[in-house]
């Protein structure tokens, strides 16, 4: 059976075919769709959204310790959150197959940084696979499970945005039988206290040597001989680009890319006159080959910043053939018009940021839709660091005795991800920050996934709806208030009062994501031109439904959802609902 699948859909199919029975993840582009596809196999695979990547990793790891085959999925920055259990799971190993599918985002299409997940595989001394197509994405999961079970090791499968989101034909197969599950009590194997961790450390090195030999012998790594003047070494999506730009060159294609297949690299090097290493982001492979005493070129020509593409590699080829190393600098695309990101028309976060922008406070934020509160005309957000950091950073600035008050803001999904511990820290260590949870009842930025506060599981079952207010109380916060972000006078009043309070406070701004609910809040608005004084106050909301420029503003009826924030900021009663006019 042949299907047209994206890379993420193929990963999910591969998990099903491999006999996986447990899958856990926290959503993050470009990995989100993997679990959304796994849920189509929920009759065979238990799958869940975890509160964060560390929890997802621990769930999957424990399932594999009990003998089940499991996958966990996350984006590259999510692996930072899960790095703690990863490093020790490398020592403990697994019984059933365990694969962490980690999607990197070269070019930062939807991420706060670029990271090369291969570094984590090397750091943890575990194998990594890099598929280059949807077919390989599916098939490699089955193979990676076998490697995981044979060598009793966790395995990383590294995807990138292009692999995850590109579609191609995939030949599908039947599902194989899942493992029998039964945890066996064996403390010397499963408990890494120093007495038992020291021999585990030795076994990690012994396993790494065996895996290096396995990588050299693996059918997933292959030499494609053509013209011997140039040999190119590539893995993952870069292999596809290389085949397009250098169709005549010999290629060493790596899919089982770490541990580095030294024997195969030496064999390839002996067959070609020159070697060019084409790798996206870091130059791990190039540095390793040079350390082996094999001459090669790479970073002098291949950019290490941003996403590669056939177009960029065509420029690399021209520079290589001219013998003029290219300057490895990042040049953003300039052939597209600038489009500043804005909150959606009717987004409830707009009311909170409008209120915050009128206060003289430092505002620390987080990763999510509310990061858009940084931009003009709202200008409300001052710092963003990482998931959950919006709360913790507010405490840090507060304790540094910053002269201005501090407000930390996170979303509801991010609150459950890792904001709770920051709030607990504020309650415990007597902080004095104002914290806002912008609760829009979903994980909006990644595509409306459920989380512990929505009362619904990934598998569609109703469940406990975690209360942000109750968590606040449990963390020791006594001042807890809710506000309606569509009521601007109330929002500004509450924000002002809580910032002035001489104790920590938690504000919960409750308003559903209009993009998810697809419901109009009120009647479509319009501008009464004879009342409009062109003061520009309505434009300060940054609502994409209000079209300004020269002359009097207009309300785009195709975008307006009737939230009436514009009507509230207009002092001249010039913006009203059509139903009222």
PDB file of C-alpha atoms in Angstrom, residues 87-93 123-126 197-211:
ATOM      1  CA  UNK A  87      21.728  11.741  30.024  1.00  0.00           C
ATOM      2  CA  UNK A  88      20.941   9.154  32.674  1.00  0.00           C
ATOM      3  CA  UNK A  89      18.792   6.960  30.455  1.00  0.00           C
ATOM      4  CA  UNK A  90      21.924   6.573  28.330  1.00  0.00           C
ATOM      5  CA  UNK A  91      23.444   4.835  31.362  1.00  0.00           C
ATOM      6  CA  UNK A  92      20.405   2.758  32.348  1.00  0.00           C
ATOM      7  CA  UNK A  93      19.538   1.731  28.841  1.00  0.00           C
ATOM      8  CA  UNK A 123      26.991  14.236  24.420  1.00  0.00           C
ATOM      9  CA  UNK A 124      24.861  11.308  25.630  1.00  0.00           C
ATOM     10  CA  UNK A 125      26.885   8.713  23.644  1.00  0.00           C
ATOM     11  CA  UNK A 126      23.829   7.271  21.935  1.00  0.00           C
ATOM     12  CA  UNK A 197      26.406   3.876  37.983  1.00  0.00           C
ATOM     13  CA  UNK A 198      30.193   3.418  37.694  1.00  0.00           C
ATOM     14  CA  UNK A 199      29.983   0.069  35.867  1.00  0.00           C
ATOM     15  CA  UNK A 200      27.132   1.544  33.778  1.00  0.00           C
ATOM     16  CA  UNK A 201      29.569   4.249  32.669  1.00  0.00           C
ATOM     17  CA  UNK A 202      31.989   1.613  31.393  1.00  0.00           C
ATOM     18  CA  UNK A 203      29.207  -0.186  29.537  1.00  0.00           C
ATOM     19  CA  UNK A 204      28.245   3.052  27.781  1.00  0.00           C
ATOM     20  CA  UNK A 205      31.730   3.258  26.233  1.00  0.00           C
ATOM     21  CA  UNK A 206      31.709  -0.436  25.294  1.00  0.00           C
ATOM     22  CA  UNK A 207      28.289   0.005  23.677  1.00  0.00           C
ATOM     23  CA  UNK A 208      29.450   3.067  21.775  1.00  0.00           C
ATOM     24  CA  UNK A 209      32.293   1.086  20.213  1.00  0.00           C
ATOM     25  CA  UNK A 210      29.881  -1.647  19.105  1.00  0.00           C
ATOM     26  CA  UNK A 211      27.514   0.959  17.694  1.00  0.00           C
TER      27      UNK A 211
END
